[in-house]
mmCIF file of C-alpha atoms in Angstrom:
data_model
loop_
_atom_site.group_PDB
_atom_site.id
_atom_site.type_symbol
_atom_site.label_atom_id
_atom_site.label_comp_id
_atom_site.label_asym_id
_atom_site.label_seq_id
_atom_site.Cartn_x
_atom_site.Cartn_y
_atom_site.Cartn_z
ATOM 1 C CA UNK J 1 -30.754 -73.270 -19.131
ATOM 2 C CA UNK J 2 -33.671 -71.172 -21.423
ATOM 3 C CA UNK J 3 -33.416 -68.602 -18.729
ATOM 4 C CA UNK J 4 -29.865 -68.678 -18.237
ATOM 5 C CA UNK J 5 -29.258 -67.959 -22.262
ATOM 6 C CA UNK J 6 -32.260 -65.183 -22.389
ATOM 7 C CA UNK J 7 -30.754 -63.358 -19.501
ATOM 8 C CA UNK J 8 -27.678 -63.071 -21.012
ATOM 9 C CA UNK J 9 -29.399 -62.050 -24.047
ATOM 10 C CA UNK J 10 -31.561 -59.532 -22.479
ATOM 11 C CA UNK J 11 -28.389 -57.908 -20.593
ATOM 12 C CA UNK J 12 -26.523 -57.315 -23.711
ATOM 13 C CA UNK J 13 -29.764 -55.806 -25.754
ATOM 14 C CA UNK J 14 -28.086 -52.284 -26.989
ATOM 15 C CA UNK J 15 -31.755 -50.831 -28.102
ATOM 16 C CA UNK J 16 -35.583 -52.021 -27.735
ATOM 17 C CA UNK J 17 -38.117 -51.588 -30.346
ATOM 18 C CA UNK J 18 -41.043 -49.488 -29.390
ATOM 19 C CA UNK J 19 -43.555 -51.359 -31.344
ATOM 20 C CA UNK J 20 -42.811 -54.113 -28.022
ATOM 21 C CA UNK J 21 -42.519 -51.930 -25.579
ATOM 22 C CA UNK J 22 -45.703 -49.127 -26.677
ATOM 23 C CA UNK J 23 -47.106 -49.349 -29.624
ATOM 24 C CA UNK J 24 -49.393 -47.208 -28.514
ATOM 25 C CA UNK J 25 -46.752 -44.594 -27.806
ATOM 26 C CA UNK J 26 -45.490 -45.407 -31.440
ATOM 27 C CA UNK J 27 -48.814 -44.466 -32.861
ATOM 28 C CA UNK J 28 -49.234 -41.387 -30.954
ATOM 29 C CA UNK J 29 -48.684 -38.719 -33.412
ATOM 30 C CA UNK J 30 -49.286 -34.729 -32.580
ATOM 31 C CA UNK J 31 -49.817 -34.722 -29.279
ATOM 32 C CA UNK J 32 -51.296 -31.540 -27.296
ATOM 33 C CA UNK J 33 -48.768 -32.127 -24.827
ATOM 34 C CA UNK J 34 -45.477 -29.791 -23.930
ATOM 35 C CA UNK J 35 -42.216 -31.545 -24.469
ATOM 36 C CA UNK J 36 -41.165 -32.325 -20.737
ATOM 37 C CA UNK J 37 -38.867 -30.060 -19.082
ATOM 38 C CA UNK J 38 -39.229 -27.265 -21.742
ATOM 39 C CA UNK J 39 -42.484 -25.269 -21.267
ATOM 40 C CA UNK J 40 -42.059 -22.107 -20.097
ATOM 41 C CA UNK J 41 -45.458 -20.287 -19.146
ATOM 42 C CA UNK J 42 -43.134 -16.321 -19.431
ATOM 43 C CA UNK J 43 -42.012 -17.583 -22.859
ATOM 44 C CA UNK J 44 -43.241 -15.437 -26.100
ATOM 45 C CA UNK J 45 -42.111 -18.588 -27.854
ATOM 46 C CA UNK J 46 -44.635 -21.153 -29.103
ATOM 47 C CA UNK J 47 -44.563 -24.521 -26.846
ATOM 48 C CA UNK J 48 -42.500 -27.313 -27.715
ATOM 49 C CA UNK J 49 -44.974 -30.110 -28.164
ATOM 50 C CA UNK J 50 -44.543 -33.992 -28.706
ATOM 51 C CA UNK J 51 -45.129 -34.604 -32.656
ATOM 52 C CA UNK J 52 -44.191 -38.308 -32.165
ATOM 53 C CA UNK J 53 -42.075 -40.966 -30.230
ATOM 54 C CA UNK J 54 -38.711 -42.456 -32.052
ATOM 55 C CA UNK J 55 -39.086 -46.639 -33.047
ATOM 56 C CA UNK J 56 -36.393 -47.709 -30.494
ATOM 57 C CA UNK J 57 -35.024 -46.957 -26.945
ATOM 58 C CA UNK J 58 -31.625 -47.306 -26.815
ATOM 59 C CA UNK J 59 -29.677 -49.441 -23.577
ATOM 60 C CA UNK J 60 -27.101 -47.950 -21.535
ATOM 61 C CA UNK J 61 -25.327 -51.238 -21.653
ATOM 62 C CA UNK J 62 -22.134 -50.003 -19.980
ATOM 63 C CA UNK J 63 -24.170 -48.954 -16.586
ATOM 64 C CA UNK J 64 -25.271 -51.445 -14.000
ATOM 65 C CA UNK J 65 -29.217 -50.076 -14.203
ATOM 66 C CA UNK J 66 -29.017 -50.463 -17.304
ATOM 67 C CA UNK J 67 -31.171 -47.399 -17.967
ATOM 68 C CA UNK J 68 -33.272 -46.607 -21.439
ATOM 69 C CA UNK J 69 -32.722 -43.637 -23.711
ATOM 70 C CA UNK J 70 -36.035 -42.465 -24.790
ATOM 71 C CA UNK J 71 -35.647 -40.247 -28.224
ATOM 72 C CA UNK J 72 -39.221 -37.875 -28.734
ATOM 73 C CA UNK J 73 -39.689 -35.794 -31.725
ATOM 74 C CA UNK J 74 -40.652 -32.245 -30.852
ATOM 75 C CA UNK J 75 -42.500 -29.576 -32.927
ATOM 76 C CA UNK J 76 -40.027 -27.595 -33.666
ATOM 77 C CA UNK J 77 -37.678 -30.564 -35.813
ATOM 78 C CA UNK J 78 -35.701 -30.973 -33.141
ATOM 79 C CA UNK J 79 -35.253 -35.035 -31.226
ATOM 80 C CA UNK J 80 -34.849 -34.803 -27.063
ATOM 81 C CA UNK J 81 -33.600 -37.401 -25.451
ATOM 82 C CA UNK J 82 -34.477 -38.269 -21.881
ATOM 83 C CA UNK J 83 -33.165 -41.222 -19.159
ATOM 84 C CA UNK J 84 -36.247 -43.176 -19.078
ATOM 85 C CA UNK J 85 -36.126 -44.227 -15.126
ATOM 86 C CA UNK J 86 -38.301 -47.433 -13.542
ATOM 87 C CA UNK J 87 -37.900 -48.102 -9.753
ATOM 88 C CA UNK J 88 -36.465 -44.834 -8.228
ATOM 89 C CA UNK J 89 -37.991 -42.232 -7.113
ATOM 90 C CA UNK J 90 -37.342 -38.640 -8.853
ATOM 91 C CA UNK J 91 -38.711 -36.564 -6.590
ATOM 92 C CA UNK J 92 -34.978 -35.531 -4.540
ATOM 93 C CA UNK J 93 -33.752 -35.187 -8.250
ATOM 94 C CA UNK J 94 -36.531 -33.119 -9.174
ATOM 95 C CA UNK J 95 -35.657 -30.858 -5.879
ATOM 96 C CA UNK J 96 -31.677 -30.537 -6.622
ATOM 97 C CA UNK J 97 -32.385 -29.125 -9.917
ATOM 98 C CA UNK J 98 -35.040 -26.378 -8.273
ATOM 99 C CA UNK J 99 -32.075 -26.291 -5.671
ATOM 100 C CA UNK J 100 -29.799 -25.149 -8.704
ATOM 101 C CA UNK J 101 -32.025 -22.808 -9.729
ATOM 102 C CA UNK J 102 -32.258 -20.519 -7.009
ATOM 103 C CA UNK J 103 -28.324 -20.948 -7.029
ATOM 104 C CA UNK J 104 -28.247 -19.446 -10.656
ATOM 105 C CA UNK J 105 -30.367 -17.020 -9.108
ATOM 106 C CA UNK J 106 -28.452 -15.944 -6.567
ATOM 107 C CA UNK J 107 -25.423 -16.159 -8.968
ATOM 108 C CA UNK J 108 -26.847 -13.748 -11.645
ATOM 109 C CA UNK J 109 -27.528 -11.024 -8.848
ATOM 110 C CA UNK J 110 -24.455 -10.409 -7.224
ATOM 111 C CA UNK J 111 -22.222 -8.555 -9.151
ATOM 112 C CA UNK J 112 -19.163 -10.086 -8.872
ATOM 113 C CA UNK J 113 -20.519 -13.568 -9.775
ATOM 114 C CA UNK J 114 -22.227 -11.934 -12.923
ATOM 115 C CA UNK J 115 -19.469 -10.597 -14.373
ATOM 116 C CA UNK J 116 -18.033 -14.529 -14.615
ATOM 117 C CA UNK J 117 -21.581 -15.455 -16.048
ATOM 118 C CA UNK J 118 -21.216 -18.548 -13.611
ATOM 119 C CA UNK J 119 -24.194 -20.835 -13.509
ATOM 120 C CA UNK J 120 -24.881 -24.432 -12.815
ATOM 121 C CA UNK J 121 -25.890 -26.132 -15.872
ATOM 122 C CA UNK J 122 -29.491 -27.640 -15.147
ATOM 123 C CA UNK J 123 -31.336 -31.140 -16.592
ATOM 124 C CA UNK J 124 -35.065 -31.442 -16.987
ATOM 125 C CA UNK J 125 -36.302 -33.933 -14.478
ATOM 126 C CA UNK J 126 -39.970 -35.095 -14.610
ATOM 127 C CA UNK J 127 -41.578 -37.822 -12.095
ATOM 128 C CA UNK J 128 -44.004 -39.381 -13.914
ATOM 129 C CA UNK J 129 -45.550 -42.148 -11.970
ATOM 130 C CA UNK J 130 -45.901 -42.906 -8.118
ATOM 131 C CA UNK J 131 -48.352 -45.658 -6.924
ATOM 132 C CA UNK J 132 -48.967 -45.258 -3.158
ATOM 133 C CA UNK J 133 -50.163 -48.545 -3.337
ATOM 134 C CA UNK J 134 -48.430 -50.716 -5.860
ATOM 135 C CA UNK J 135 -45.007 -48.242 -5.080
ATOM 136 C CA UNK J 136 -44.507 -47.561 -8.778
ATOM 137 C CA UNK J 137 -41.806 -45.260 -9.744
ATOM 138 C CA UNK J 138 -40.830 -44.040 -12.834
ATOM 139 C CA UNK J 139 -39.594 -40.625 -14.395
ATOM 140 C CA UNK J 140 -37.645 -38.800 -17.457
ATOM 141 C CA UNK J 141 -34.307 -36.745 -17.067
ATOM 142 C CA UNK J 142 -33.039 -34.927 -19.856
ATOM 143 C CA UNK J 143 -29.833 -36.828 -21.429
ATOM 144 C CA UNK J 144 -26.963 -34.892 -21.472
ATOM 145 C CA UNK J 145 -24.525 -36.709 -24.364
ATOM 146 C CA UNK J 146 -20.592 -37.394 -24.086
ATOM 147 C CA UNK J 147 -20.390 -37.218 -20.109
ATOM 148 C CA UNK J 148 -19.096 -39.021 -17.441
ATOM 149 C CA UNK J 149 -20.693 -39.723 -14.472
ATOM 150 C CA UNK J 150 -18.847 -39.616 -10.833
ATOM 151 C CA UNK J 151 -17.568 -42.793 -10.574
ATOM 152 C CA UNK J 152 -15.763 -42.872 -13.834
ATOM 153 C CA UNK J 153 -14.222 -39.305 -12.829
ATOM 154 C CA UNK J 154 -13.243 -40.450 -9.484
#
């Protein structure tokens, strides 16, 4: 019965506190490390870097996976948000949105298609962990707010 009544606790948790998930991560402060999915190494801008990590992660409650909302304060004031990802591997992910790319590319250099400025709109997708031997998998994707994914569409 204990289980039963923290299961159905834990499935209707809206946000986690960081200081139980990583307080380390909610120490870190000025990190020399790029916000993910943002450096660019043509850029004359100055690189995005992590200042600090936001006190809660926030539950996709409405979603099966259930997946976690990761808020990181950058260097230049802004707060990204990513899809923090356990168990799947982001690797395919990472490859559709290189996949997109060249598509933009392709896009922006024939004339016809440039005069519609068409693009497909791309997400930052970092792997970040992939045991071979414990099989590990975990990853960010850039959140992109007040959408709907396929199956609500369809």
């Amino acid at each position: 019965r204990v289980f039963q009544r923290v299961h159905r606790q834990k499935e209707s948790l809206s946000h986690l506190e960081m200081e139980h998930v990583s307080p380390l991560l909610l120490k870190a402060r000025n990190l020399e490390l790029a916000m993910p999915g943002t450096y660019d190494p043509l850029s004359q801008e100055p690189v995005v870097v992590i200042v600090s990590f936001v006190e809660s992660i926030d539950v996709v409650t409405s979603s099966k996976q259930k997946p976690r909302i990761l808020s990181i304060k950058g260097s230049d004031g802004r707060s990204y948000r990513y899809i923090l990802k356990g168990h799947e591997d982001l690797k395919q992910d990472e490859r559709v949105m290189q996949l997109f790319g060249l598509i933009n590319q392709l896009l922006q250099h024939h004339p016809h298609t440039q005069k519609k400025d068409l693009s497909i709109k791309r997400v930052s997708v970092v792997p970040l962990a992939q045991g071979s031997d414990t099989g590990v998998k975990a990853g960010l994707i850039g959140w992109v707010p007040n959408c709907d994914n396929l199956h609500a569409l369809i």
